[in-house]
Amino acid sequence: MTSILLVALLLLIPILFLLKRTKQSKRVPPGSLGIPIIGQSLGYLRARRANIAEKWVEDRINKYGPISKLSLFGKPTVLIHGQAANKFIFANGGGNIVNMQIQSIKMILGDRNLQELRGKDHSRVRGALVSFLKPESLKQYVGKIDEEVRRHIQMHWEGKQQVKVLPLMKTLTFNIISSLLFGLESGNQRDQFMNPFQELMKGVVSVPINIPFTRYNRSLKASAKIQNMLKEIVHQKKVEQEKNGVNPRQDLISCMLSMVEDDKQVLTENEIIHNAMLVMVAGYDTSSVLITFIIRLLANEPAICAAVLQEQEEIAKGKLLGEPNMGRPFKDEVLLESSNGNS
Ligand code: HEM
Ligand SMILES: *[C@@H]1O[C@H](CO)[C@@H](O)[C@H](O)[C@H]1NC(C)=O
């Protein structure tokens, strides 16, 4: 349940803008900032865990009106609601607002993750990530994903009367992430990532109080551990690339390592590690929750399920035994293939 709500966080982030202080800043919106650091965070997190975050926001709006102040995740925050408010945000508030991540995310993912960067640094790092994530690149990963899905179904679904989908989709998503981002196929090194990764995720939306046994403290510890593991992987890959040459399509880390301009690595080691962590966190709950909803839909709607199954079977007919099922081709793939004349 928490994970479904994590998706809701992505939608909430745009309202966590800090209004730049201006001369008239004495006119602040109604509402209280609550207890220092904690503010309204615990109430909000509790509402999210109970899946009533929307009601929590609605109650606030009923109490204070469409604009109110509060304190979330250690920062004074303004909650604004309604059409005019959306327009204000998307029109950049006349140049008065910037996008910021909450403190806990910055501390956990590292200060060189894309969301912390501005201007030239942002374009450089974003360009590196996009070269791995653009559609033409994504096609290269279908084989690996297909392999992971087949192994997953064999291990966890075949012969079962009943399955719990969400935890399984988290395992599958984690395995695909490890393979595509870090080049970790199944095995010991990959299994060592699982626990710290889950600890890290739990602290992403938490009250940033760094004392022993808080979620945030455990998450920071897990983040340090993962950063060390990633550092090790980066070094392994560097040695590998010097020995065997570069294969930037292998995984995200290889891709980022292989980017060189004027004899200089485009990304620093910290940038590689922090952004590998950003993509890992960005793709995990989002993808696993979405797949779970798709499976729920297919389970509840036999007609849709039958149509999807038929479509898949038709595609599979055109494949060799064991060949990855890539589904319908991307539009640009059709264009590329017909222009190369090799389809
Ligand atoms: C159903 C799946 C997904 C949903 C609903 C989703 C949603 C979002 C949203 C709403 C944002 C904007 C957040 C903000 O600006 O604060 C975002 C950013 C981002 N997402 Fe996703 N995402 C999904 C899957 C993925 C996957 C699979 C990856 C990577 C493999 C990914 C990587 C990223 C990155 C790197 C950013 C930051 C981009 C930037 O700051 O320019 N996401 N996502
Ligand atoms: C967790 O809290 C303790 C006590 O404040 C602190 O010494 C330690 O550095 C914290 N851990 C991390 C990873 O920040």
XYZ file of C-alpha atoms and ligand atoms in Angstrom:
400
model
C 0.000 0.000 0.000
C 2.810 2.381 0.917
C 4.242 1.954 -2.530
C 1.052 2.943 -4.282
C 1.168 6.069 -2.198
C 4.767 6.698 -3.187
C 3.491 7.236 -6.687
C 1.208 9.872 -5.228
C 4.328 11.578 -3.887
C 5.559 12.239 -7.413
C 2.345 14.117 -7.981
C 2.649 16.021 -4.744
C 6.192 17.236 -5.347
C 5.090 20.039 -7.661
C 3.178 21.630 -4.807
C 6.191 21.585 -2.515
C 7.552 24.742 -3.980
C 9.175 27.268 -1.773
C 8.012 30.736 -2.522
C 10.947 33.091 -2.823
C 10.914 35.637 -0.047
C 9.976 39.079 -1.266
C 9.679 42.435 0.446
C 5.983 41.820 1.162
C 6.723 38.448 2.764
C 5.006 39.474 5.981
C 1.735 38.539 4.323
C 1.928 34.786 4.813
C -0.948 32.361 4.201
C -3.060 30.932 7.060
C -2.068 27.712 8.782
C 0.524 26.700 11.332
C 4.053 25.380 10.835
C 3.546 22.967 13.759
C 6.399 21.476 15.783
C 9.868 22.388 14.397
C 11.248 19.907 11.773
C 8.312 17.512 12.173
C 5.555 19.964 11.300
C 2.635 18.150 9.671
C 4.819 15.378 8.174
C 3.704 12.585 10.488
C 0.008 13.281 9.954
C 0.522 13.474 6.221
C 2.599 10.258 6.074
C 0.021 8.476 8.240
C -2.750 9.566 5.867
C -0.742 8.278 2.919
C -0.189 4.924 4.554
C -3.928 4.666 5.205
C -4.596 5.654 1.578
C -6.503 8.788 2.597
C -3.934 11.401 1.568
C -6.430 13.004 -0.773
C -8.897 13.463 2.058
C -6.099 14.863 4.224
C -5.396 17.530 1.610
C -9.123 18.202 1.138
C -9.613 18.658 4.889
C -6.806 21.218 4.923
C -8.358 23.106 2.043
C -11.731 23.114 3.812
C -10.091 24.399 6.976
C -7.693 27.038 5.604
C -8.851 27.742 2.047
C -7.010 27.124 -1.224
C -3.706 28.584 0.031
C -2.187 27.622 3.340
C 1.193 27.210 4.965
C 2.471 24.136 6.722
C 5.739 22.332 7.274
C 6.569 19.072 5.498
C 9.756 17.000 5.646
C 11.612 19.697 7.537
C 10.739 22.641 5.263
C 8.177 25.437 5.450
C 5.742 24.632 2.642
C 2.871 26.343 0.897
C 0.004 24.201 -0.284
C -1.950 25.787 -3.100
C -4.986 24.371 -4.833
C -7.201 25.094 -7.809
C -7.046 26.180 -11.405
C -5.447 29.576 -10.787
C -2.846 27.909 -8.573
C -1.925 25.376 -11.246
C -1.627 28.127 -13.798
C 0.599 30.105 -11.442
C 2.947 27.129 -10.945
C 3.121 26.080 -14.574
C 3.722 29.676 -15.650
C 6.636 29.646 -13.178
C 5.039 32.219 -10.881
C 6.488 35.111 -12.858
C 10.013 33.714 -12.377
C 9.677 33.520 -8.606
C 9.769 29.761 -8.077
C 12.304 26.996 -8.546
C 11.840 23.230 -8.356
C 13.430 21.630 -5.290
C 13.561 18.125 -3.914
C 12.879 17.548 -0.244
C 15.970 17.315 1.970
C 15.675 13.592 2.671
C 15.803 12.779 -1.057
C 18.839 14.978 -1.599
C 20.721 13.409 1.299
C 19.798 9.851 0.306
C 20.386 10.046 -3.445
C 23.370 12.382 -3.285
C 23.838 16.022 -4.225
C 24.881 15.271 -7.828
C 21.623 13.555 -8.775
C 19.851 15.152 -11.723
C 17.136 16.736 -9.620
C 19.710 18.764 -7.684
C 21.439 20.151 -10.769
C 20.751 23.374 -12.643
C 21.836 24.931 -15.940
C 24.791 23.384 -17.816
C 25.318 20.612 -15.260
C 21.671 19.636 -15.582
C 21.847 19.435 -19.404
C 25.093 17.448 -19.342
C 23.833 14.827 -16.871
C 20.354 14.725 -18.402
C 21.922 14.145 -21.834
C 23.879 11.198 -20.433
C 20.761 9.632 -18.894
C 18.692 10.185 -22.027
C 21.290 8.458 -24.202
C 20.578 5.338 -22.143
C 16.802 5.827 -21.828
C 15.804 7.046 -25.330
C 13.472 4.749 -27.311
C 16.146 3.588 -29.780
C 18.233 2.428 -26.803
C 15.319 0.851 -24.954
C 14.893 -1.637 -27.826
C 18.295 -3.084 -26.992
C 17.141 -4.075 -23.526
C 14.110 -6.134 -24.536
C 16.150 -9.340 -24.691
C 17.421 -8.950 -21.126
C 13.965 -8.002 -19.822
C 12.414 -10.977 -21.590
C 14.990 -13.275 -20.004
C 14.240 -11.894 -16.516
C 10.472 -12.217 -17.027
C 10.738 -15.827 -18.213
C 12.909 -16.782 -15.250
C 10.536 -14.951 -12.890
C 7.422 -16.704 -14.193
C 9.110 -20.084 -13.978
C 10.258 -19.480 -10.408
C 7.250 -17.698 -8.903
C 4.118 -18.300 -10.996
C 4.176 -21.685 -12.675
C 2.171 -24.321 -10.799
C 0.840 -21.823 -8.217
C -2.858 -21.652 -7.305
C -2.523 -18.179 -5.860
C 0.074 -15.408 -6.107
C 0.522 -12.077 -4.341
C 1.249 -9.815 -7.266
C 2.706 -6.616 -5.774
C 5.614 -8.217 -3.856
C 6.420 -10.349 -6.892
C 6.383 -7.361 -9.228
C 8.754 -5.611 -6.828
C 11.128 -8.566 -7.052
C 10.858 -8.649 -10.828
C 11.342 -4.885 -11.160
C 14.322 -4.988 -8.816
C 15.898 -7.798 -10.846
C 15.403 -5.949 -14.126
C 16.798 -2.737 -12.628
C 19.892 -4.556 -11.333
C 20.466 -6.128 -14.703
C 19.867 -3.038 -16.857
C 21.398 -0.379 -14.654
C 24.271 -2.172 -12.975
C 24.843 -5.175 -15.224
C 24.164 -7.483 -12.265
C 22.650 -10.725 -13.492
C 21.220 -13.113 -10.907
C 23.672 -14.038 -8.183
C 25.303 -13.099 -4.951
C 26.272 -9.514 -5.733
C 22.707 -8.743 -6.820
C 21.131 -10.335 -3.734
C 23.330 -8.152 -1.528
C 21.645 -5.087 -3.006
C 18.085 -6.087 -2.133
C 17.971 -5.336 1.615
C 19.844 -2.032 1.599
C 17.779 -0.978 -1.394
C 14.525 -1.589 0.467
C 15.849 0.256 3.514
C 16.858 3.148 1.280
C 13.389 3.316 -0.316
C 11.674 3.514 3.071
C 13.518 6.719 3.922
C 12.889 8.542 0.660
C 9.746 10.120 2.039
C 10.493 10.527 5.709
C 10.952 13.155 8.360
C 14.638 14.061 8.070
C 15.648 13.473 11.685
C 19.051 11.841 11.732
C 19.183 10.033 15.055
C 19.581 6.266 15.533
C 16.656 3.996 14.522
C 14.668 6.553 12.539
C 13.699 5.546 8.986
C 15.817 8.407 7.729
C 18.926 7.306 9.653
C 18.541 3.704 8.424
C 17.977 4.928 4.909
C 21.141 7.062 4.985
C 23.092 4.068 6.224
C 21.683 1.928 3.419
C 22.485 4.673 0.915
C 26.140 4.769 2.072
C 26.320 1.009 1.695
C 24.825 1.087 -1.801
C 27.144 3.913 -2.837
C 30.109 1.781 -1.774
C 28.763 -1.203 -3.696
C 28.241 0.984 -6.773
C 31.735 2.424 -6.430
C 33.078 -1.122 -6.494
C 31.012 -1.883 -9.623
C 32.235 1.300 -11.322
C 35.835 0.247 -10.658
C 35.214 -3.290 -11.907
C 33.715 -1.922 -15.098
C 36.549 0.538 -15.640
C 39.062 -2.315 -15.495
C 36.842 -4.403 -17.789
C 36.523 -1.572 -20.299
C 40.275 -1.014 -20.370
C 40.816 -4.716 -21.032
C 37.997 -5.556 -23.427
C 36.943 -2.222 -24.900
C 33.678 -0.417 -24.368
C 30.160 -1.717 -24.797
C 28.012 1.263 -23.794
C 24.801 -0.699 -24.356
C 25.675 -3.190 -21.639
C 24.095 -1.284 -18.744
C 23.585 2.272 -17.476
C 26.870 2.406 -15.588
C 28.881 1.175 -18.595
C 27.016 3.695 -20.729
C 27.827 6.607 -18.414
C 31.455 5.465 -18.053
C 31.904 5.247 -21.802
C 30.961 8.878 -22.397
C 34.112 10.834 -23.120
C 34.565 14.320 -24.527
C 37.946 15.970 -25.245
C 39.669 13.001 -23.580
C 37.716 13.668 -20.404
C 35.008 11.583 -18.787
C 31.713 13.477 -19.233
C 30.422 12.475 -15.782
C 32.338 12.346 -12.520
C 32.281 9.171 -10.453
C 29.872 10.763 -7.979
C 27.561 11.816 -10.795
C 27.525 8.260 -12.138
C 26.732 6.810 -8.708
C 24.144 9.392 -7.630
C 22.281 9.179 -10.930
C 22.344 5.394 -11.018
C 20.617 5.634 -7.614
C 18.129 8.225 -8.895
C 17.067 6.045 -11.819
C 16.920 2.996 -9.565
C 14.520 4.768 -7.189
C 12.566 6.477 -10.012
C 11.837 3.208 -11.800
C 11.108 0.893 -8.878
C 7.787 1.739 -7.200
C 6.419 3.404 -10.325
C 6.930 0.394 -12.582
C 6.062 -2.328 -10.066
C 2.837 -0.591 -9.031
C 1.809 0.092 -12.630
C 2.371 -3.551 -13.644
C 0.368 -4.658 -10.608
C -2.580 -2.481 -11.663
C -2.361 -3.862 -15.199
C -2.482 -7.420 -13.860
C -5.422 -6.515 -11.637
C -7.255 -5.121 -14.647
C -6.540 -8.251 -16.673
C -7.695 -10.445 -13.792
C -10.955 -8.530 -13.361
C -11.815 -8.053 -17.038
C -11.883 -11.404 -18.850
C -12.763 -9.795 -22.207
C -9.724 -7.499 -22.095
C -7.534 -10.353 -20.903
C -8.692 -12.550 -23.809
C -8.023 -9.803 -26.359
C -4.529 -9.142 -24.966
C -3.767 -12.857 -24.910
C -4.877 -13.226 -28.522
C -2.724 -10.295 -29.575
C 0.302 -11.778 -27.817
C -0.290 -15.204 -29.356
C -0.441 -13.692 -32.821
C 2.855 -11.907 -32.243
C 4.406 -15.076 -30.810
C 3.434 -17.033 -33.957
C 5.868 -14.929 -35.955
C 8.741 -15.666 -33.542
C 11.205 -18.505 -33.325
C 11.003 -20.689 -30.219
C 12.581 -18.759 -27.333
C 12.951 -15.522 -29.318
C 12.080 -12.484 -27.169
C 8.529 -11.282 -27.644
C 8.930 -7.590 -28.381
C 5.227 -6.897 -28.815
C 4.162 -4.544 -31.553
C 7.091 -2.600 -33.001
C 7.621 1.006 -31.953
C 6.485 3.450 -34.636
C 10.041 4.668 -35.216
C 11.238 1.087 -35.493
C 8.885 0.513 -38.404
C 10.278 3.611 -40.088
C 13.904 2.672 -39.395
C 13.476 -0.847 -40.669
C 11.651 0.045 -43.854
C 14.160 2.790 -44.647
C 17.016 0.296 -44.166
C 15.125 -2.166 -46.323
C 15.929 -5.037 -43.956
C 12.588 -5.894 -42.446
C 4.855 4.073 -14.396
C 6.081 4.446 -14.304
C 6.562 5.862 -14.045
C 5.896 6.994 -13.651
C 4.400 7.140 -13.356
C 6.873 8.064 -13.556
C 6.589 9.384 -13.193
C 7.502 10.407 -13.129
C 7.205 11.783 -12.790
C 5.817 12.314 -12.445
C 8.369 12.478 -12.819
C 8.557 13.971 -12.539
C 8.992 14.168 -11.119
C 9.446 15.581 -10.820
O 9.663 16.370 -11.744
O 9.616 15.898 -9.642
C 9.416 11.552 -13.176
C 10.747 11.877 -13.292
C 11.748 10.992 -13.607
N 11.603 9.648 -13.903
Fe 9.849 8.638 -13.949
N 8.110 7.558 -13.866
C 7.971 6.221 -14.175
C 8.961 5.338 -14.535
C 10.296 5.666 -14.641
C 11.349 4.743 -15.031
C 11.133 3.258 -15.388
C 12.519 5.437 -15.015
C 13.917 5.006 -15.330
C 14.283 3.858 -15.809
C 12.203 6.807 -14.629
C 13.139 7.821 -14.496
C 12.842 9.126 -14.167
C 13.859 10.172 -14.017
C 15.375 10.001 -14.229
C 13.169 11.351 -13.666
C 13.775 12.752 -13.424
C 13.777 13.514 -14.719
C 14.259 14.967 -14.593
O 14.397 15.485 -13.474
O 14.477 15.579 -15.661
N 10.847 6.901 -14.403
N 8.861 10.294 -13.371
C 22.606 7.875 12.509
O 22.528 8.587 13.728
C 23.723 8.592 14.508
C 23.448 9.348 15.793
O 23.023 10.670 15.536
C 24.864 9.240 13.737
O 26.067 9.190 14.484
C 25.055 8.511 12.414
O 26.044 9.174 11.663
C 23.748 8.465 11.669
N 23.934 7.690 10.464
C 24.093 8.255 9.266
C 24.326 7.291 8.150
O 24.027 9.456 9.061
